[in-house]
Short mmCIF file of C-alpha atoms and ligand atoms in Angstrom, two decimals:
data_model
loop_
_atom_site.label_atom_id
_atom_site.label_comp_id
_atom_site.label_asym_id
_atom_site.label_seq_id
_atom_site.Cartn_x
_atom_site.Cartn_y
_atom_site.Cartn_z
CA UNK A 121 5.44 17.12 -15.66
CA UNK A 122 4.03 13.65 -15.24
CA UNK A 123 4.56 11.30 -12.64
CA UNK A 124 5.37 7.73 -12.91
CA UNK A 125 5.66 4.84 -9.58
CA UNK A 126 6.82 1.39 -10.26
CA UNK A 127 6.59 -0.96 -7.75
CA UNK A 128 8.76 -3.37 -6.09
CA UNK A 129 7.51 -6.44 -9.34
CA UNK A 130 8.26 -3.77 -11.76
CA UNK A 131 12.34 -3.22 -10.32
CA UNK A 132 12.58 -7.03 -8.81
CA UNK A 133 15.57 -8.00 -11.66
CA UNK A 134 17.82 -6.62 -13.93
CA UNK A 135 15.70 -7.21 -16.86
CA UNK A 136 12.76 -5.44 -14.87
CA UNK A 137 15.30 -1.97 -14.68
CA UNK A 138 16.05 -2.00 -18.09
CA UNK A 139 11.84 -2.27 -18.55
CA UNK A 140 11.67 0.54 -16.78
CA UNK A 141 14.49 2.14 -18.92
CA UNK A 142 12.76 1.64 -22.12
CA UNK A 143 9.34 2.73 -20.85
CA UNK A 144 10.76 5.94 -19.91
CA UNK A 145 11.91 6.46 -23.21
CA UNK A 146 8.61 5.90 -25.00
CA UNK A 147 8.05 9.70 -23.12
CA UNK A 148 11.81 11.39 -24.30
CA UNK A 149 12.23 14.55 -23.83
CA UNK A 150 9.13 15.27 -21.55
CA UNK A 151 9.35 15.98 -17.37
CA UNK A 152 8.92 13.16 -15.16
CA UNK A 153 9.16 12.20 -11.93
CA UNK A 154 9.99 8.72 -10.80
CA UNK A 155 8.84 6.93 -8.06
CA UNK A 156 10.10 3.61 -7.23
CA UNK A 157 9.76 1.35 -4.42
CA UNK A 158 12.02 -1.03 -3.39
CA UNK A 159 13.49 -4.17 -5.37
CA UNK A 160 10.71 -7.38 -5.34
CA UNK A 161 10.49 -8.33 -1.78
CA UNK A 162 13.03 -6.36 0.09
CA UNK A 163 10.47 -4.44 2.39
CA UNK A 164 9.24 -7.60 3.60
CA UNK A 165 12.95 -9.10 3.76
CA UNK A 166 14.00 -5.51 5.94
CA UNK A 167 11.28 -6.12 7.77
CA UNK A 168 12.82 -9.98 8.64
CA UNK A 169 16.21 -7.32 9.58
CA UNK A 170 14.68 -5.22 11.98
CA UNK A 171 13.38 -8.17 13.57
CA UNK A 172 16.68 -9.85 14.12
CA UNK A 173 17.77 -6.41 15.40
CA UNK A 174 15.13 -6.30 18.08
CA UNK A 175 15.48 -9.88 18.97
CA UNK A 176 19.77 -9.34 19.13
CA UNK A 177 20.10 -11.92 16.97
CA UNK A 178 23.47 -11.06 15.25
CA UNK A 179 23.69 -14.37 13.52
CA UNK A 180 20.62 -13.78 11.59
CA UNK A 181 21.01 -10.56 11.43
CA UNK A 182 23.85 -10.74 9.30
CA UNK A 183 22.80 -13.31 7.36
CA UNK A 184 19.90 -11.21 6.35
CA UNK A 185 21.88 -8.76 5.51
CA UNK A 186 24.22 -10.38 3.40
CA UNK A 187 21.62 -12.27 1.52
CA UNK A 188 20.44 -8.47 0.79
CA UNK A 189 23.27 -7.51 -0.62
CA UNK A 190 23.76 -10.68 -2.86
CA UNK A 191 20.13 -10.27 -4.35
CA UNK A 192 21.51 -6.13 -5.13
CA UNK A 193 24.55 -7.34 -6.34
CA UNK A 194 23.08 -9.89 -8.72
CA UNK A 195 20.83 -7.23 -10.13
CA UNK A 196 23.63 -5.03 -10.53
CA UNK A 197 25.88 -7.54 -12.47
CA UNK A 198 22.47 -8.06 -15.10
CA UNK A 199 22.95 -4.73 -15.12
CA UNK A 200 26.44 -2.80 -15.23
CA UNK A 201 28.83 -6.15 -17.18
CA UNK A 202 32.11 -3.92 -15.67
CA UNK A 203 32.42 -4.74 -11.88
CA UNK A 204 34.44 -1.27 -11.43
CA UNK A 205 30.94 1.58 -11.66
CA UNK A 206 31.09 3.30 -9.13
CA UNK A 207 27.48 2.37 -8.13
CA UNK A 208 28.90 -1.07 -6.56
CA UNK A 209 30.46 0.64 -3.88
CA UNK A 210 27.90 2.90 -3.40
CA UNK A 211 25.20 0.33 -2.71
CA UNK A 212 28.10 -2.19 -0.65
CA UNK A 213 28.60 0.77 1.14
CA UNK A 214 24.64 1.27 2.21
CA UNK A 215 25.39 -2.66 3.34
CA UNK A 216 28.13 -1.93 5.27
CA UNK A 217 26.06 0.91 7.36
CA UNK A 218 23.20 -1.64 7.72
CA UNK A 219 25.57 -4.00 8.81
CA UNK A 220 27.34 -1.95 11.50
CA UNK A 221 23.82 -0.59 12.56
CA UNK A 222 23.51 -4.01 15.04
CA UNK A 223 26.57 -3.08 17.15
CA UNK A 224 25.36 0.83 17.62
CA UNK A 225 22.55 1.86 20.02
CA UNK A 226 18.96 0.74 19.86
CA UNK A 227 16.24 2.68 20.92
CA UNK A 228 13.69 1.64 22.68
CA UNK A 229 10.72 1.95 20.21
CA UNK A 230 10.51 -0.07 17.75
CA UNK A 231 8.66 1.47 14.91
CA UNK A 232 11.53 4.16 15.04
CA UNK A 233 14.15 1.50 14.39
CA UNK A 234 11.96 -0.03 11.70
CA UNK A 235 11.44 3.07 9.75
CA UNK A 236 15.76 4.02 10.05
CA UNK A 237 15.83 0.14 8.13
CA UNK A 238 13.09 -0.49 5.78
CA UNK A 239 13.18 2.73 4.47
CA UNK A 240 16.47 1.51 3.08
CA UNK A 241 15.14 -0.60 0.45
CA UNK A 242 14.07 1.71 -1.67
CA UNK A 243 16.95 4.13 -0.84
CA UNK A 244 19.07 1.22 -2.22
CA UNK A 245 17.06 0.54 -5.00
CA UNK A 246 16.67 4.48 -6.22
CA UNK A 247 20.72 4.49 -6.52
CA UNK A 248 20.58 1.49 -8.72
CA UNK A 249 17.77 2.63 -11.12
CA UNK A 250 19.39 5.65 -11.13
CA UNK A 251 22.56 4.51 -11.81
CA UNK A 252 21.43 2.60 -14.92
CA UNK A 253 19.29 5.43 -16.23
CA UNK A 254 22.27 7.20 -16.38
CA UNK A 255 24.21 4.92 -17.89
CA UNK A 256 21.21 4.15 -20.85
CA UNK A 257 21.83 7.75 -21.82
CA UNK A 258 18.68 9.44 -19.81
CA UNK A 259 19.08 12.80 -18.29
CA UNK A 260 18.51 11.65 -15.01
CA UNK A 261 18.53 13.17 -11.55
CA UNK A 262 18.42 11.35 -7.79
CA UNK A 263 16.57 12.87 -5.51
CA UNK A 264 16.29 11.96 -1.46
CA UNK A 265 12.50 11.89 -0.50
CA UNK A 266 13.52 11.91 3.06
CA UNK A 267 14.75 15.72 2.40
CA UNK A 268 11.45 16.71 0.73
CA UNK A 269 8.39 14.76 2.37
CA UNK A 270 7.63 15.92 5.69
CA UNK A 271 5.74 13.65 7.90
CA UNK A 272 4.38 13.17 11.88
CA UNK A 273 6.84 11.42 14.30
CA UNK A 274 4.26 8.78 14.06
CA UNK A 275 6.97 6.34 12.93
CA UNK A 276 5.67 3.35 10.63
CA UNK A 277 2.45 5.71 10.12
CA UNK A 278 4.37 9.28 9.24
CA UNK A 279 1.09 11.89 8.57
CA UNK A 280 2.01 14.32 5.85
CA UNK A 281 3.04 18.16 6.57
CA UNK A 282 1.16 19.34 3.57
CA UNK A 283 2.28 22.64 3.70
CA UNK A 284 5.86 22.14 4.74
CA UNK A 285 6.32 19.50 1.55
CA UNK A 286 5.08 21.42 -0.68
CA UNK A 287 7.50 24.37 0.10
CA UNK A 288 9.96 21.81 0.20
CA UNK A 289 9.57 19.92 -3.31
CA UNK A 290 8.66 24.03 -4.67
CA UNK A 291 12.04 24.98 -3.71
CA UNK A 292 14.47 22.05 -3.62
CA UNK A 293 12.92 19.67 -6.25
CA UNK A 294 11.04 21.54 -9.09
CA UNK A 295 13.96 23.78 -10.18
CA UNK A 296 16.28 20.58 -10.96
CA UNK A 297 13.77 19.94 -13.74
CA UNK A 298 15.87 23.11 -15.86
CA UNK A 299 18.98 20.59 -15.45
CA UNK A 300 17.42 17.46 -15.93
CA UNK A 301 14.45 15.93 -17.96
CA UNK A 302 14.37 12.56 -15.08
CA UNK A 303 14.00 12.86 -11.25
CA UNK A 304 14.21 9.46 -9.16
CA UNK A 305 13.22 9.46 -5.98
CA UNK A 306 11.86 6.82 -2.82
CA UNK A 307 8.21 5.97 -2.73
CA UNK A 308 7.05 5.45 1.24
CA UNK A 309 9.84 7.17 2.98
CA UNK A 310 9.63 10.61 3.94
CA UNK A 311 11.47 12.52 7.18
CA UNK A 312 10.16 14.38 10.54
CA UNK A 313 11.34 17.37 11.68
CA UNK A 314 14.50 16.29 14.12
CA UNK A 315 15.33 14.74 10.60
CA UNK A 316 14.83 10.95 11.27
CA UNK A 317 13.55 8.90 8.75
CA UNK A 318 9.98 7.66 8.13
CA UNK A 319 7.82 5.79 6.45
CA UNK A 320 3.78 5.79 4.98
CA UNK A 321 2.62 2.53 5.83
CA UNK A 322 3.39 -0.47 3.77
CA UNK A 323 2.02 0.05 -0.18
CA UNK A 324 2.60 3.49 0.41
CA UNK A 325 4.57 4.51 -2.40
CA UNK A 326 1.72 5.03 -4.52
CA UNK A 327 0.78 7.37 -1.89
CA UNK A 328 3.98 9.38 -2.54
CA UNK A 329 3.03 9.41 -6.08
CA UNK A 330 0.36 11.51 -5.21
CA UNK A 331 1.70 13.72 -2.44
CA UNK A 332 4.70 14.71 -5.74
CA UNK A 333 1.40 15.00 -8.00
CA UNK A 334 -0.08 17.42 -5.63
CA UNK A 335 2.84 19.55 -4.75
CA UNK A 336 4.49 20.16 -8.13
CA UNK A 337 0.71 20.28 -10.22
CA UNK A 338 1.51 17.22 -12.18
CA UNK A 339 -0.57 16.90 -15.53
CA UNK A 340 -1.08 13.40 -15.04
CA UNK A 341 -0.16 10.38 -12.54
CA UNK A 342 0.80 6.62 -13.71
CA UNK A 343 1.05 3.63 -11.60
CA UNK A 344 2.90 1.18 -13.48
CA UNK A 345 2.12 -2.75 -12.50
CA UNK A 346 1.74 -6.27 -13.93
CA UNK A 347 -2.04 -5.89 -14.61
CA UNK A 348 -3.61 -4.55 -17.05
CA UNK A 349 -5.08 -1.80 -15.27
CA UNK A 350 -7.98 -1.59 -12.84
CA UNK A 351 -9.86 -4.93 -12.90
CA UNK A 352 -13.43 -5.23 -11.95
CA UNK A 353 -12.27 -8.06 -9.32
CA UNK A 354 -9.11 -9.90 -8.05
CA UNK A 355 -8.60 -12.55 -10.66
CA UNK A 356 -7.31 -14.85 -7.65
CA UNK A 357 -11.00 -15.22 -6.13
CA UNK A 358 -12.98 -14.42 -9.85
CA UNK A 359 -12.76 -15.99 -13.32
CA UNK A 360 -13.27 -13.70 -16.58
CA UNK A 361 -12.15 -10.32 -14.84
CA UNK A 362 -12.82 -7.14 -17.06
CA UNK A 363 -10.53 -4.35 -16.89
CA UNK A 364 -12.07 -1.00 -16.21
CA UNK A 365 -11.29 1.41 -19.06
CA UNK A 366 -12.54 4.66 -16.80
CA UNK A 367 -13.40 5.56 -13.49
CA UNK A 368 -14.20 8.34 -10.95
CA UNK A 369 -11.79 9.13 -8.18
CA UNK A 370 -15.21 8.71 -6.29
CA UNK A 371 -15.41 5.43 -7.40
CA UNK A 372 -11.96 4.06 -6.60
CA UNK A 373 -12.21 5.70 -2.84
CA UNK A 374 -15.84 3.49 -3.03
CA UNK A 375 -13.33 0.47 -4.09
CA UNK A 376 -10.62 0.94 -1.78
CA UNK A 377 -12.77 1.30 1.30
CA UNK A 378 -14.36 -1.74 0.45
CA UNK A 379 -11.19 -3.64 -0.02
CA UNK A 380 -9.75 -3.37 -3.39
CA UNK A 381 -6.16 -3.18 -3.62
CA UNK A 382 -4.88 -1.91 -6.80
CA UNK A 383 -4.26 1.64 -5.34
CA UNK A 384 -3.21 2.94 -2.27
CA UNK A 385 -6.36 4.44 -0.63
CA UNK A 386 -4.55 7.37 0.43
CA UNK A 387 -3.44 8.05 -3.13
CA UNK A 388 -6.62 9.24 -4.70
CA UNK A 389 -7.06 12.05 -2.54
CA UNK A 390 -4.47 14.59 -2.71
CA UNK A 391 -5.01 13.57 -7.08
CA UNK A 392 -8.91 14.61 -6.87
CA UNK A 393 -8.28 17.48 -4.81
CA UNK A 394 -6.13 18.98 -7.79
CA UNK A 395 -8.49 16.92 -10.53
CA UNK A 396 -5.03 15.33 -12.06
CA UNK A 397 -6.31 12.12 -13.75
CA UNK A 398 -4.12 8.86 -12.52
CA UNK A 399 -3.56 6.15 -14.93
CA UNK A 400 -3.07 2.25 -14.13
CA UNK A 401 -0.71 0.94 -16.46
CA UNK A 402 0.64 -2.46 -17.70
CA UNK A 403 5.01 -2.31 -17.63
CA UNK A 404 4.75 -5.50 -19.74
CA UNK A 405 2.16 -3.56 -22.15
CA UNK A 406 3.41 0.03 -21.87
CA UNK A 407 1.38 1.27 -24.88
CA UNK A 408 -1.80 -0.87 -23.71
CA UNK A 409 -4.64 1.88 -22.89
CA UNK A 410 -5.07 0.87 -19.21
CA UNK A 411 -7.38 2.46 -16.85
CA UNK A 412 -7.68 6.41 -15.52
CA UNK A 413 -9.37 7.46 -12.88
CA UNK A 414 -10.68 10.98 -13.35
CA UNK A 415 -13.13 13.00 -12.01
CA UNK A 416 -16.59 12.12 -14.49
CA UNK A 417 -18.63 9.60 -13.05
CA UNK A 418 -20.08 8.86 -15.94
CA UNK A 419 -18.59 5.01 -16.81
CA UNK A 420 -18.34 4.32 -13.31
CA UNK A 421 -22.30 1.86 -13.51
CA UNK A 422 -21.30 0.29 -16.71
CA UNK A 423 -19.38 -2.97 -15.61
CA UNK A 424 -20.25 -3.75 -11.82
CA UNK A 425 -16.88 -4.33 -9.64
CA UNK A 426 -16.66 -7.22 -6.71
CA UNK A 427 -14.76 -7.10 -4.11
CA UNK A 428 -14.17 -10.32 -2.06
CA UNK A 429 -12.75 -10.71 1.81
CA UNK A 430 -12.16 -14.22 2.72
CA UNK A 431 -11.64 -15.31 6.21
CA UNK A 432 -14.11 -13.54 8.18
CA UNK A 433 -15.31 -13.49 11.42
CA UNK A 434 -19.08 -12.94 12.46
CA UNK A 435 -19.76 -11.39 15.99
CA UNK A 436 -23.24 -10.74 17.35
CA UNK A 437 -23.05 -9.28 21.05
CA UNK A 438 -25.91 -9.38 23.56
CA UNK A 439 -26.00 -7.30 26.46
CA UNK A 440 -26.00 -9.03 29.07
CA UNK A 441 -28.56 -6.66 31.50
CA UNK A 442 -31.10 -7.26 28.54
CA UNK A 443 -31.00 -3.63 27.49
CA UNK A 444 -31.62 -2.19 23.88
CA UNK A 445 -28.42 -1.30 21.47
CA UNK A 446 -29.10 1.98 21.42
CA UNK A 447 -26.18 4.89 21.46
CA UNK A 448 -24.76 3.87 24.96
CA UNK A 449 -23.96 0.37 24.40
CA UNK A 450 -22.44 1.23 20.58
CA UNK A 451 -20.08 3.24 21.72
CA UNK A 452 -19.11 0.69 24.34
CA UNK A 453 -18.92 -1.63 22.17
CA UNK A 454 -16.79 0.52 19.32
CA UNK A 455 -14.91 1.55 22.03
CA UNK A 456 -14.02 -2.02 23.01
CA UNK A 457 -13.20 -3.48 19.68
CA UNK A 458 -10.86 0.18 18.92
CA UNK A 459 -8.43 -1.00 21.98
CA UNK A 460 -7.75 -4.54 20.34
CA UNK A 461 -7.77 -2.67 17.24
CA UNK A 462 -10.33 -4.23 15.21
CA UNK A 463 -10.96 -3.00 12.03
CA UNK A 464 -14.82 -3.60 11.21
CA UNK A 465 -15.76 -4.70 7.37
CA UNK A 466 -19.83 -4.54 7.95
CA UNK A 467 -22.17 -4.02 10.49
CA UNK A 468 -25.77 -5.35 11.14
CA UNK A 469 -27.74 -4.56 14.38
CA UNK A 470 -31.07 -5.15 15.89
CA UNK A 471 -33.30 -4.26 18.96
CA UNK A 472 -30.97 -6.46 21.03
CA UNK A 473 -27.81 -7.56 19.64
CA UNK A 474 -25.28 -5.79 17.22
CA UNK A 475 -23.08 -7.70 15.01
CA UNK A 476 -19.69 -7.17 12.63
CA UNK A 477 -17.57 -8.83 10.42
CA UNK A 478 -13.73 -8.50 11.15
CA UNK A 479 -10.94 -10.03 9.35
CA UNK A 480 -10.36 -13.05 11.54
CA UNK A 481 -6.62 -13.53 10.99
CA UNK A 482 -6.34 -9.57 12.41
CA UNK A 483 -7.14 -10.03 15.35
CA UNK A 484 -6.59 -12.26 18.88
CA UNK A 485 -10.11 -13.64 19.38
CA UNK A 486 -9.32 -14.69 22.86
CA UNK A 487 -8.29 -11.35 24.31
CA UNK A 488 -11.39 -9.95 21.95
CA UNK A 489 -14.21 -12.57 23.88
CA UNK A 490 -11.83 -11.19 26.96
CA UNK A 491 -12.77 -7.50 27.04
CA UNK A 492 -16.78 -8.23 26.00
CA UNK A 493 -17.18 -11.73 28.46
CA UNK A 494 -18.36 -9.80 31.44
CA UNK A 495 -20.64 -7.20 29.63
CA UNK A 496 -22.23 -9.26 26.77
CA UNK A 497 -23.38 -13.00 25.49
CA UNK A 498 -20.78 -13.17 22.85
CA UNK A 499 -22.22 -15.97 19.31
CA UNK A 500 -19.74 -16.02 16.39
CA UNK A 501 -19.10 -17.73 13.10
CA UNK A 502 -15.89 -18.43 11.33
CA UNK A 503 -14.34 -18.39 8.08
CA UNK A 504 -17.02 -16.55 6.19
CA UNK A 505 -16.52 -14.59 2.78
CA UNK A 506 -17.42 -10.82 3.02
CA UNK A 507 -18.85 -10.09 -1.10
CA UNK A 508 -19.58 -6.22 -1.98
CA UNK A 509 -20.47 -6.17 -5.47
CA UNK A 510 -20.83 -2.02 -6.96
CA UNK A 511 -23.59 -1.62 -9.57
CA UNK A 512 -25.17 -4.79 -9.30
CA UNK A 513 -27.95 -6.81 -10.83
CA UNK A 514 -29.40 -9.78 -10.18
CA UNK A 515 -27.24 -12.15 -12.14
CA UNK A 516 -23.84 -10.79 -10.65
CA UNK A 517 -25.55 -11.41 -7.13
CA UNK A 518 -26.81 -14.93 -8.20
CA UNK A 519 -23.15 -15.71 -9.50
CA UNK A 520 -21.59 -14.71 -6.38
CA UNK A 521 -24.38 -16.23 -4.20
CA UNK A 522 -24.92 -19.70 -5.55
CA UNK A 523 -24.08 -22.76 -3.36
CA UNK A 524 -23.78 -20.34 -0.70
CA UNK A 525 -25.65 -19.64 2.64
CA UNK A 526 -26.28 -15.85 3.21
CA UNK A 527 -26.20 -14.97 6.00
CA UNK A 528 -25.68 -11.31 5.99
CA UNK A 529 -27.61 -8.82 3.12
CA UNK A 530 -27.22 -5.48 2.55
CA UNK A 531 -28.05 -3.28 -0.43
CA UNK A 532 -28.01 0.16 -1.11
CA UNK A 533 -28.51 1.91 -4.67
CA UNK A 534 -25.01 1.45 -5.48
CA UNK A 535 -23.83 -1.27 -3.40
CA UNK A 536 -24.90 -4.79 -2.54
CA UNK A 537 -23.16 -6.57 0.19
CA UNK A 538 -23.45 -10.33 1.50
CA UNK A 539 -21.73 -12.26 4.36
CA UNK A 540 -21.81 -16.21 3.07
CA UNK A 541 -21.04 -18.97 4.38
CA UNK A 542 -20.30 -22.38 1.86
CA UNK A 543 -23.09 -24.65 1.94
N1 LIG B 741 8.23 -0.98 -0.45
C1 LIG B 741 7.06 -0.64 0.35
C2 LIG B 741 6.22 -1.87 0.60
O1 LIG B 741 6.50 -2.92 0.04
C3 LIG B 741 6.26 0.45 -0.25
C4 LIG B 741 5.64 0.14 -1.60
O2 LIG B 741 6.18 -0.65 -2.35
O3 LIG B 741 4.61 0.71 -1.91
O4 LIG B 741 5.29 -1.79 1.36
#
């Protein structure tokens, strides 16, 4: 069986379904399992919901959710040309729900009511694809991921119940496969034991790609999108990107920690675990090679990969007493920048100050100089650009570096960082 995830740009029209439609068909009679998120921007747009919900805005809140239901609507009338399919009321119905949802009970945690609304999206847009699938002549199955993923109550976060998945997609999902040749089912949603809807994290979908991978043995994963493939660095920051044919699942978790955002960094895991090779593929090029990841590291030096974080922030503390950064104070200070939840990109440190990089617009710098003002001598620089560049040379560092200040430089074997400022 393989496994296939399209995004929300790869379901965000009518003439993006039927895509999908036809690229399923270049793979007739074969297993596969569907993952889709939901339609172009609707997480973001539920998101907007759930926020009118919280602030009791009704007026909003219903205009949200009617605009929602025009954009479905529209895509179903590219879609089905007869207004009577019973799909209409299916998804007007899902509206109606959503719309009665402001006049029931909130509770008083928001992630909870989040997760009950977002997940919606792609509940919404699984009974559409599906729908259509169906109607193109595809043997074609729905299946609810919020029956089969277990997660944590952690809502907004869910953790995965390996074991209780697995069982789960063994027993309820696998043996539809002797009915049908097509399951569809919700990327990022999955369900916690009292039965209440999660979801992953946002981008997570790819994520449930790979958690379906594991627990049926796929033979192969493929991440559908409007690149190419994997491209040795985000064409919005680099001219002349190259598109990497092959690479390790070693190699993308090197990426992804670093900051490259193709793939879900959760994805990769549960796919090298079971060595099932994933495969980045273009839905506007479906018989384009692409890029796998796999498990040889052997093409992984040939084309060197940069990955570039703009907006950073540059913090060198200095305790205040005069003492030495030694285990004590690091901890302190990890410590401190964990409660404002400050997620460090690099680190530098000497006899008596330590430094890091942060994403600047992640963060309240006022409540961060706050919590440090009465322990340390707090220096920092703004809007600097973070570069890692895997496999280096000296001419990709000299293209990256030039009419630049460096002010940070680190290099390993593998991996050559720099924190730069513009000159
Ligand atoms: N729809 C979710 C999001 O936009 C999950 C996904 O598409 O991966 O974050």
């Amino acid at each position: 069986m393989k496994v296939f995830k399209f995004g929300g740009a790869s379901v965000k029209d009518g003439a993006a379904v039927k895509n999908v439609s036809k690229i399923l068909s270049l793979f007739g009679g074969e297993k596969r399992t569907v993952i889709i998120s939901a339609m172009g921007k609707t997480t973001n747009e539920m998101e907007k919901i759930v926020k009118a919900l919280w602030d009791k805005d009704k007026r909003k809140y219903n205009e949200l959710v009617e605009e929602r239901l025009q954009f479905h609507l529209k895509i179903l009338s590219e879609l089905f040309e007869e207004k009577h399919y019973a799909i209409y009321t299916e998804v007007e119905n899902l509206f109606e729900n959503l719309k009665n949802r402001f006049d029931q009970p909130v509770s008083d945690n928001f992630d909870f009511e989040y997760d009950q609304i977002v997940s919606l999206g792609e509940v919404i847009s699984t009974v559409i694809v599906t729908a259509f699938l169906k109607e193109e002549g595809h043997s074609v199955a729905w299946a609810d991921a919020r029956k089969l993923i277990r997660t944590s109550n952690l809502y907004r976060e869910g953790a995965v119940d390996w074991a209780i998945t697995e069982k789960a997609i063994q027993e309820k999902f696998i043996p539809v496969f002797k009915e049908v040749d097509i399951q569809v089912t919700q990327g990022f949603i999955g369900h916690t034991s009292e039965v209440f809807t999660t979801t992953l994290g946002r981008e997570g979908s790819d994520y449930t790609a790979g958690i379906f991978a594991y627990c049926c043995n796929a033979e192969s994963v493929t991440i559908w999108k409007d690149v190419p493939g994997m491209l040795n660095a985000d064409p919005k920051w680099f001219d002349n990107t190259v598109k990497l044919d092959s690479i390790s699942f070693k190699e993308a978790i090197e990426l992804s920690y670093y900051g490259a955002t193709v793939i879900h960094p959760k994805t990769i895991k549960p796919l090298q675990n079971k060595g099932i090779p994933l495969y980045v593929k273009s839905f506007i090029d479906p018989q384009a090679e692409g890029t796998v990841i796999q498990k040889s590291t052997e093409n992984d030096h040939l084309i060197p990969s940069f990955i570039f974080k703009m907006n950073q922030l540059y913090l060198h503390f200095t305790p205040k007493d005069f003492s030495f950064i030694v285990e004590e104070n690091l901890s302190d200070i990890f410590n401190r920048l964990a409660s404002v939840n400050a997620k460090i990109n690099l680190m530098q440190n000497s006899a008596l100050s330590f430094a890091v990089a942060l994403d600047q617009d992640k963060i309240n710098l006022e409540k961060l100089l706050d919590i440090f003002k009465e322990s340390y001598d707090i220096r920092y620089n703004e809007g600097l650009e973070l570069v890692t560049i895997r496999h280096y040379d000296q001419a990709t560092i000299d293209r990256v570096t030039i009419g630049k200040e460096i002010l940070v430089e680190q290099k390993t074997k593998e991996t050559a960082r720099f924190l730069l400022r513009d000159l």
